[in-house]
Amino acid sequence: MFLPSLLLLGCANFVLSKTVTYNWDITWVTASPDGFARPVIGINGKWPCPTVHVDLGDRLVVHVNNALGNQSTSLHWHGLHQYGTPSMDGSSGASQCPIPPGSQFTYDFIVDQPGTYWYHSHNMGQFPDGLRGPLIVHDAAAPYADKVDEEIIFTVSDWYHEQMPVLLNSYQSRKNQKQTDGLEPIPDAPLINDQQNTKFKLEPGKTYLLRLIHMGNFVGIGFQFDGHPLTVVEVDGIYTEETLIKNKNLRIATGQRWAFLFTAKPTAEKNFAIFATEDINMFPPPPGYNPNITAYFVYDEEKPLPPDLVIDDFDFFDDFSLIPADRAPLLDKVDHHILLDTGFTSINGVHRATINGVTYLNQKVPSLYTAQTVGPQYASNPAVYGVNSNPIILKKGEVVEIVLNNNHANLHPWHLHGHAFQVVQRSDPNTGPFTAYGELAPIPLRRDTIMANIQSHIVLRFTADNPGVWLFHCHIEWHIEAGLTVTMVEAPEELQHLQIPQDHLESCRSYGSQTAGNAAGHLKNPLNLNGSVTEPSTDVTGSVVAE
């Protein structure tokens, strides 16, 4: 960690900051959020997992004990950039080793970004089995703070009755590739706040801040909040100029967060429905499948709930039109242009995702540890990280542009660790790969997760001002496990003196992973990649709990 300088910064800017400490046992729990009982992964014997509340500038310390018994784990703090603490990002294979059963691991970092976030496992496609929860960073100086009477946390997810190891083994099987050309498993039900028929109690005349978080695995979700116009004030931790959605519907992709202001009705005359539906354009729904879920704004519990809304035609609000409140101008001088062509293929008969023809695979040494240990003469050589980590070296301070071509007939939510990016261009569906810039917004949308349309492209820009190893990946968990990821190795020369906490190293040893050397674990000759991981594993992914 680079904590000394970070703590000085914290003392200068956050005089009233405090340390917030959690002690978490990661455990199996039985739950039935949609009426179907199944094992889920919870915390301290409970599920849903707890909401983390901190104030801007706090130090967050989370002591993790993996009490699952049969699976390794990790925790990623989604949207928090980990300035100065790249070893706390929580990405197995990139910033740490998996935490094996019976091992302890501490995350310890300064929370220096306000807004709406969440945490989740970033290991073996695990979080859809339940290991995820909201993380809220309160900011007394938020632009809208004096307007808010009360906050509402509103999570949405797609839910599966089968455990992820079974589903992943089916998805990444030769049989699935042969019979369906690699179709993803279909969720069994949508959830709102990890349940169905969710009710949000409102008081007439109050103004609410609604924090919406998509904690799901796969599909985008469309919304209609009946009778309650929403005003956007934040996306992915970035304050925006207040923007009324008016008569549009809302769409949210997995990994994204929104925050809205709305004012309750002046009287409690009736209750209102909130309609949500899974995007069935992202998968072929089986006969009789119900993608819909209804929640309620309840003013008077004695009055009846409204009938379910029926919406046949959606008109979605375009987040591309949002303007960041800080009005940061377009990064107009690009130093490093990166072209990423994405697609899917069959490797050894198994459905795999590729970026520039390469499928991502975890290596024998976490990429951050490789950057820290191979020495300054090798750390900037992409070869040492292994071809299948899909490494891209970034120089400190350069303006980076990513042009991503989505050569696939499905939507993909792209998430970048360690940064928020400017969304410079997003083409319409079926417009094909990038060929030229259109008219660029002088003050572009900024967020950390963006949906790429089918057969289209996106153009993103950010400044490489955060030394570390950061993944850029599709946030559909099926596609992460299929290899739709690249590794951004940022300013590796500044990682040479990074101190990895001892319990992190012990976790690697308990797991059986190496903590030094190149992708193959070679330290004496970092250019010797014999033994690096170049083929997808045929071993069973994870293990399940008997139901």
CSV table of N, CA and C in Angstrom, one decimal, residues 342-440:
chain,number,residue,atom,x,y,z
A,342,THR,N,-13.7,-7.2,-29.9
A,342,THR,CA,-14.2,-8.3,-29.1
A,342,THR,C,-15.1,-9.3,-29.9
A,343,GLY,N,-15.1,-10.5,-29.4
A,343,GLY,CA,-15.9,-11.5,-30.1
A,343,GLY,C,-15.9,-12.8,-29.3
A,344,PHE,N,-16.5,-13.8,-29.9
A,344,PHE,CA,-16.6,-15.2,-29.2
A,344,PHE,C,-16.1,-16.2,-30.2
A,345,THR,N,-15.6,-17.3,-29.7
A,345,THR,CA,-15.0,-18.3,-30.5
A,345,THR,C,-15.1,-19.7,-29.8
A,346,SER,N,-14.7,-20.7,-30.4
A,346,SER,CA,-14.6,-22.0,-29.8
A,346,SER,C,-13.2,-22.4,-29.6
A,347,ILE,N,-12.7,-22.7,-28.4
A,347,ILE,CA,-11.4,-23.1,-28.1
A,347,ILE,C,-11.5,-24.5,-27.4
A,348,ASN,N,-10.9,-25.5,-28.1
A,348,ASN,CA,-11.0,-26.9,-27.7
A,348,ASN,C,-12.4,-27.3,-27.5
A,349,GLY,N,-13.3,-26.8,-28.3
A,349,GLY,CA,-14.7,-27.1,-28.2
A,349,GLY,C,-15.5,-26.4,-27.2
A,350,VAL,N,-14.9,-25.4,-26.5
A,350,VAL,CA,-15.6,-24.7,-25.5
A,350,VAL,C,-15.8,-23.3,-25.9
A,351,HIS,N,-16.9,-22.7,-25.5
A,351,HIS,CA,-17.3,-21.3,-25.9
A,351,HIS,C,-16.4,-20.4,-25.1
A,352,ARG,N,-15.6,-19.5,-25.8
A,352,ARG,CA,-14.7,-18.6,-25.1
A,352,ARG,C,-14.9,-17.2,-25.7
A,353,ALA,N,-14.7,-16.2,-24.9
A,353,ALA,CA,-14.7,-14.8,-25.4
A,353,ALA,C,-13.3,-14.4,-25.7
A,354,THR,N,-13.1,-13.5,-26.6
A,354,THR,CA,-11.8,-13.0,-27.0
A,354,THR,C,-11.8,-11.5,-27.1
A,355,ILE,N,-10.6,-10.9,-26.9
A,355,ILE,CA,-10.3,-9.5,-27.2
A,355,ILE,C,-9.1,-9.5,-28.0
A,356,ASN,N,-9.1,-8.9,-29.2
A,356,ASN,CA,-8.0,-9.0,-30.1
A,356,ASN,C,-7.5,-10.4,-30.3
A,357,GLY,N,-8.4,-11.3,-30.3
A,357,GLY,CA,-8.1,-12.7,-30.6
A,357,GLY,C,-7.6,-13.5,-29.4
A,358,VAL,N,-7.5,-12.9,-28.2
A,358,VAL,CA,-7.0,-13.6,-27.0
A,358,VAL,C,-8.1,-13.7,-25.9
A,359,THR,N,-8.2,-14.9,-25.4
A,359,THR,CA,-9.1,-15.1,-24.2
A,359,THR,C,-8.3,-15.0,-22.9
A,360,TYR,N,-8.9,-14.2,-22.0
A,360,TYR,CA,-8.2,-13.9,-20.7
A,360,TYR,C,-8.2,-15.2,-19.8
A,361,LEU,N,-7.1,-15.4,-19.2
A,361,LEU,CA,-6.9,-16.5,-18.3
A,361,LEU,C,-6.0,-16.0,-17.1
A,362,ASN,N,-6.4,-16.3,-15.9
A,362,ASN,CA,-5.6,-16.0,-14.7
A,362,ASN,C,-4.3,-16.7,-14.8
A,363,GLN,N,-3.2,-16.0,-14.4
A,363,GLN,CA,-1.9,-16.6,-14.4
A,363,GLN,C,-1.5,-17.2,-13.1
A,364,LYS,N,-0.3,-17.7,-13.0
A,364,LYS,CA,0.2,-18.3,-11.8
A,364,LYS,C,0.6,-17.3,-10.7
A,365,VAL,N,0.8,-16.1,-11.1
A,365,VAL,CA,1.1,-15.0,-10.1
A,365,VAL,C,0.2,-13.8,-10.4
A,366,PRO,N,-0.5,-13.3,-9.4
A,366,PRO,CA,-1.3,-12.1,-9.7
A,366,PRO,C,-0.5,-11.0,-10.4
A,367,SER,N,-1.1,-10.4,-11.4
A,367,SER,CA,-0.4,-9.4,-12.3
A,367,SER,C,0.2,-8.3,-11.5
A,368,LEU,N,-0.5,-7.8,-10.4
A,368,LEU,CA,0.1,-6.8,-9.6
A,368,LEU,C,1.3,-7.2,-8.9
A,369,TYR,N,1.4,-8.5,-8.5
A,369,TYR,CA,2.6,-9.0,-7.8
A,369,TYR,C,3.7,-9.2,-8.9
A,370,THR,N,3.4,-9.5,-10.1
A,370,THR,CA,4.4,-9.5,-11.2
A,370,THR,C,5.0,-8.2,-11.4
A,371,ALA,N,4.1,-7.1,-11.5
A,371,ALA,CA,4.6,-5.8,-11.7
A,371,ALA,C,5.6,-5.4,-10.5
A,372,GLN,N,5.3,-5.8,-9.3
A,372,GLN,CA,6.0,-5.4,-8.2
A,372,GLN,C,7.3,-6.1,-8.0
A,373,THR,N,7.5,-7.3,-8.6
A,373,THR,CA,8.6,-8.2,-8.3
A,373,THR,C,9.6,-8.4,-9.4
A,374,VAL,N,9.2,-8.2,-10.7
A,374,VAL,CA,10.1,-8.6,-11.8
A,374,VAL,C,11.2,-7.6,-12.0
A,375,GLY,N,11.1,-6.4,-11.3
A,375,GLY,CA,12.1,-5.4,-11.5
A,375,GLY,C,11.8,-4.3,-12.5
A,376,PRO,N,12.3,-3.1,-12.3
A,376,PRO,CA,11.9,-2.0,-13.2
A,376,PRO,C,12.3,-2.2,-14.7
A,377,GLN,N,13.3,-3.0,-14.9
A,377,GLN,CA,13.7,-3.3,-16.3
A,377,GLN,C,12.8,-4.2,-17.1
A,378,TYR,N,11.9,-4.9,-16.4
A,378,TYR,CA,11.0,-5.8,-17.0
A,378,TYR,C,9.5,-5.4,-16.8
A,379,ALA,N,9.2,-4.6,-15.8
A,379,ALA,CA,7.8,-4.4,-15.4
A,379,ALA,C,7.0,-3.7,-16.5
A,380,SER,N,7.7,-3.0,-17.4
A,380,SER,CA,6.9,-2.3,-18.5
A,380,SER,C,6.9,-3.2,-19.8
A,381,ASN,N,7.4,-4.4,-19.7
A,381,ASN,CA,7.3,-5.3,-20.8
A,381,ASN,C,6.1,-6.2,-20.7
A,382,PRO,N,5.1,-6.0,-21.6
A,382,PRO,CA,3.9,-6.8,-21.5
A,382,PRO,C,4.1,-8.3,-21.5
A,383,ALA,N,5.2,-8.8,-22.0
A,383,ALA,CA,5.4,-10.2,-22.1
A,383,ALA,C,5.4,-10.9,-20.7
A,384,VAL,N,5.9,-10.2,-19.7
A,384,VAL,CA,6.1,-10.8,-18.4
A,384,VAL,C,4.8,-11.2,-17.7
A,385,TYR,N,3.7,-10.5,-18.2
A,385,TYR,CA,2.4,-10.8,-17.6
A,385,TYR,C,1.6,-11.9,-18.2
A,386,GLY,N,2.2,-12.5,-19.3
A,386,GLY,CA,1.6,-13.6,-20.0
A,386,GLY,C,0.6,-13.1,-21.0
A,387,VAL,N,0.7,-13.8,-22.2
A,387,VAL,CA,-0.2,-13.4,-23.3
A,387,VAL,C,-1.6,-13.4,-22.9
A,388,ASN,N,-2.1,-14.4,-22.1
A,388,ASN,CA,-3.5,-14.6,-21.8
A,388,ASN,C,-4.0,-13.8,-20.7
A,389,SER,N,-3.1,-12.9,-20.1
A,389,SER,CA,-3.7,-11.9,-19.2
A,389,SER,C,-4.1,-10.7,-20.0
A,390,ASN,N,-3.8,-10.7,-21.3
A,390,ASN,CA,-4.2,-9.6,-22.2
A,390,ASN,C,-3.7,-8.3,-21.7
A,391,PRO,N,-2.4,-8.2,-21.5
A,391,PRO,CA,-1.8,-7.0,-20.8
A,391,PRO,C,-1.7,-5.8,-21.7
A,392,ILE,N,-1.9,-4.6,-21.2
A,392,ILE,CA,-1.7,-3.3,-21.9
A,392,ILE,C,-1.0,-2.4,-20.9
A,393,ILE,N,0.2,-1.9,-21.3
A,393,ILE,CA,1.0,-1.1,-20.4
A,393,ILE,C,0.6,0.4,-20.6
A,394,LEU,N,0.3,1.1,-19.5
A,394,LEU,CA,0.0,2.5,-19.6
A,394,LEU,C,1.1,3.3,-18.9
A,395,LYS,N,1.5,4.4,-19.5
A,395,LYS,CA,2.5,5.3,-18.9
A,395,LYS,C,1.7,6.3,-18.0
A,396,LYS,N,2.4,6.7,-16.9
A,396,LYS,CA,1.8,7.6,-16.0
A,396,LYS,C,1.5,8.9,-16.6
A,397,GLY,N,0.3,9.4,-16.5
A,397,GLY,CA,-0.1,10.8,-16.9
A,397,GLY,C,-0.6,10.8,-18.4
A,398,GLU,N,-0.5,9.8,-19.1
A,398,GLU,CA,-0.9,9.8,-20.5
A,398,GLU,C,-2.5,9.8,-20.6
A,399,VAL,N,-3.0,10.4,-21.6
A,399,VAL,CA,-4.4,10.3,-21.9
A,399,VAL,C,-4.6,9.1,-22.7
A,400,VAL,N,-5.5,8.2,-22.2
A,400,VAL,CA,-5.7,6.9,-22.9
A,400,VAL,C,-7.1,6.9,-23.6
A,401,GLU,N,-7.1,6.5,-24.8
A,401,GLU,CA,-8.4,6.3,-25.5
A,401,GLU,C,-8.6,4.8,-25.8
A,402,ILE,N,-9.7,4.3,-25.4
A,402,ILE,CA,-10.1,2.9,-25.7
A,402,ILE,C,-11.2,3.0,-26.8
A,403,VAL,N,-10.9,2.4,-27.9
A,403,VAL,CA,-12.0,2.2,-28.9
A,403,VAL,C,-12.3,0.7,-28.9
A,404,LEU,N,-13.5,0.4,-28.5
A,404,LEU,CA,-14.0,-1.0,-28.3
A,404,LEU,C,-15.0,-1.3,-29.4
A,405,ASN,N,-14.8,-2.3,-30.2
A,405,ASN,CA,-15.7,-2.8,-31.2
A,405,ASN,C,-16.4,-4.0,-30.7
A,406,ASN,N,-17.7,-3.9,-30.5
A,406,ASN,CA,-18.5,-5.0,-30.0
A,406,ASN,C,-19.0,-5.8,-31.2
A,407,ASN,N,-18.3,-6.8,-31.6
A,407,ASN,CA,-18.6,-7.6,-32.8
A,407,ASN,C,-19.5,-8.8,-32.4
A,408,HIS,N,-20.6,-8.5,-31.7
A,408,HIS,CA,-21.4,-9.5,-31.1
A,408,HIS,C,-22.8,-9.1,-31.2
A,409,ALA,N,-23.7,-10.0,-31.4
A,409,ALA,CA,-25.2,-9.7,-31.5
A,409,ALA,C,-25.8,-9.7,-30.1
A,410,ASN,N,-25.1,-9.0,-29.1
A,410,ASN,CA,-25.7,-8.9,-27.8
A,410,ASN,C,-25.1,-7.6,-27.2
A,411,LEU,N,-25.8,-7.1,-26.1
A,411,LEU,CA,-25.3,-6.0,-25.4
A,411,LEU,C,-24.2,-6.4,-24.4
A,412,HIS,N,-23.3,-5.5,-24.1
A,412,HIS,CA,-22.2,-5.8,-23.1
A,412,HIS,C,-22.0,-4.6,-22.3
A,413,PRO,N,-22.1,-4.7,-20.9
A,413,PRO,CA,-21.7,-3.6,-20.0
A,413,PRO,C,-20.3,-3.7,-19.7
A,414,TRP,N,-19.5,-2.7,-20.1
A,414,TRP,CA,-18.1,-2.6,-19.9
A,414,TRP,C,-17.7,-1.8,-18.6
A,415,HIS,N,-16.9,-2.4,-17.8
A,415,HIS,CA,-16.5,-1.8,-16.5
A,415,HIS,C,-15.0,-1.7,-16.4
A,416,LEU,N,-14.5,-0.6,-16.0
A,416,LEU,CA,-13.1,-0.3,-15.8
A,416,LEU,C,-12.8,-0.2,-14.3
A,417,HIS,N,-11.9,-1.0,-13.8
A,417,HIS,CA,-11.4,-0.8,-12.4
A,417,HIS,C,-10.4,0.4,-12.4
A,418,GLY,N,-10.3,1.0,-11.2
A,418,GLY,CA,-9.3,2.0,-11.0
A,418,GLY,C,-9.6,3.4,-11.6
A,419,HIS,N,-10.7,3.5,-12.4
A,419,HIS,CA,-10.9,4.8,-13.1
A,419,HIS,C,-12.4,5.0,-13.4
A,420,ALA,N,-12.8,6.2,-13.5
A,420,ALA,CA,-14.0,6.5,-14.3
A,420,ALA,C,-13.5,7.0,-15.7
A,421,PHE,N,-14.3,6.8,-16.7
A,421,PHE,CA,-13.9,7.2,-18.0
A,421,PHE,C,-14.9,8.2,-18.6
A,422,GLN,N,-14.4,9.0,-19.6
A,422,GLN,CA,-15.3,9.8,-20.4
A,422,GLN,C,-15.9,8.9,-21.5
A,423,VAL,N,-17.2,9.0,-21.7
A,423,VAL,CA,-17.8,8.3,-22.8
A,423,VAL,C,-17.8,9.2,-24.0
A,424,VAL,N,-16.9,9.1,-24.8
A,424,VAL,CA,-16.7,10.1,-25.9
A,424,VAL,C,-17.6,9.8,-27.1
A,425,GLN,N,-17.9,8.5,-27.3
A,425,GLN,CA,-18.8,8.1,-28.4
A,425,GLN,C,-19.4,6.7,-28.1
A,426,ARG,N,-20.7,6.6,-28.4
A,426,ARG,CA,-21.3,5.3,-28.3
A,426,ARG,C,-22.2,5.2,-29.5
A,427,SER,N,-22.0,4.2,-30.4
A,427,SER,CA,-22.8,4.2,-31.6
A,427,SER,C,-24.1,3.4,-31.4
A,428,ASP,N,-25.0,3.6,-32.3
A,428,ASP,CA,-26.3,2.9,-32.2
A,428,ASP,C,-26.1,1.4,-32.5
A,429,PRO,N,-27.2,0.6,-32.2
A,429,PRO,CA,-27.1,-0.8,-32.5
A,429,PRO,C,-26.9,-1.0,-34.0
A,430,ASN,N,-26.1,-2.1,-34.3
A,430,ASN,CA,-25.9,-2.5,-35.7
A,430,ASN,C,-25.3,-1.5,-36.6
A,431,THR,N,-24.4,-0.6,-36.0
A,431,THR,CA,-23.7,0.4,-36.8
A,431,THR,C,-22.3,0.0,-37.1
A,432,GLY,N,-21.9,-1.2,-36.5
A,432,GLY,CA,-20.6,-1.7,-36.8
A,432,GLY,C,-19.4,-1.1,-36.1
A,433,PRO,N,-18.2,-1.5,-36.5
A,433,PRO,CA,-17.0,-1.0,-35.8
A,433,PRO,C,-16.7,0.4,-36.0
A,434,PHE,N,-15.8,1.0,-35.2
A,434,PHE,CA,-15.4,2.4,-35.3
A,434,PHE,C,-14.7,2.6,-36.7
A,435,THR,N,-15.1,3.7,-37.3
A,435,THR,CA,-14.4,4.2,-38.5
A,435,THR,C,-14.0,5.6,-38.4
A,436,ALA,N,-14.8,6.4,-37.7
A,436,ALA,CA,-14.5,7.9,-37.6
A,436,ALA,C,-15.3,8.4,-36.4
A,437,TYR,N,-14.8,9.6,-35.9
A,437,TYR,CA,-15.5,10.3,-34.8
A,437,TYR,C,-16.7,11.0,-35.4
A,438,GLY,N,-17.7,11.1,-34.6
A,438,GLY,CA,-18.8,12.0,-34.9
A,438,GLY,C,-18.6,13.3,-34.2
A,439,GLU,N,-19.7,14.0,-33.9
A,439,GLU,CA,-19.5,15.3,-33.1
A,439,GLU,C,-19.4,14.9,-31.7
A,440,LEU,N,-18.3,15.4,-31.1
A,440,LEU,CA,-17.9,15.0,-29.7
A,440,LEU,C,-18.4,16.1,-28.7
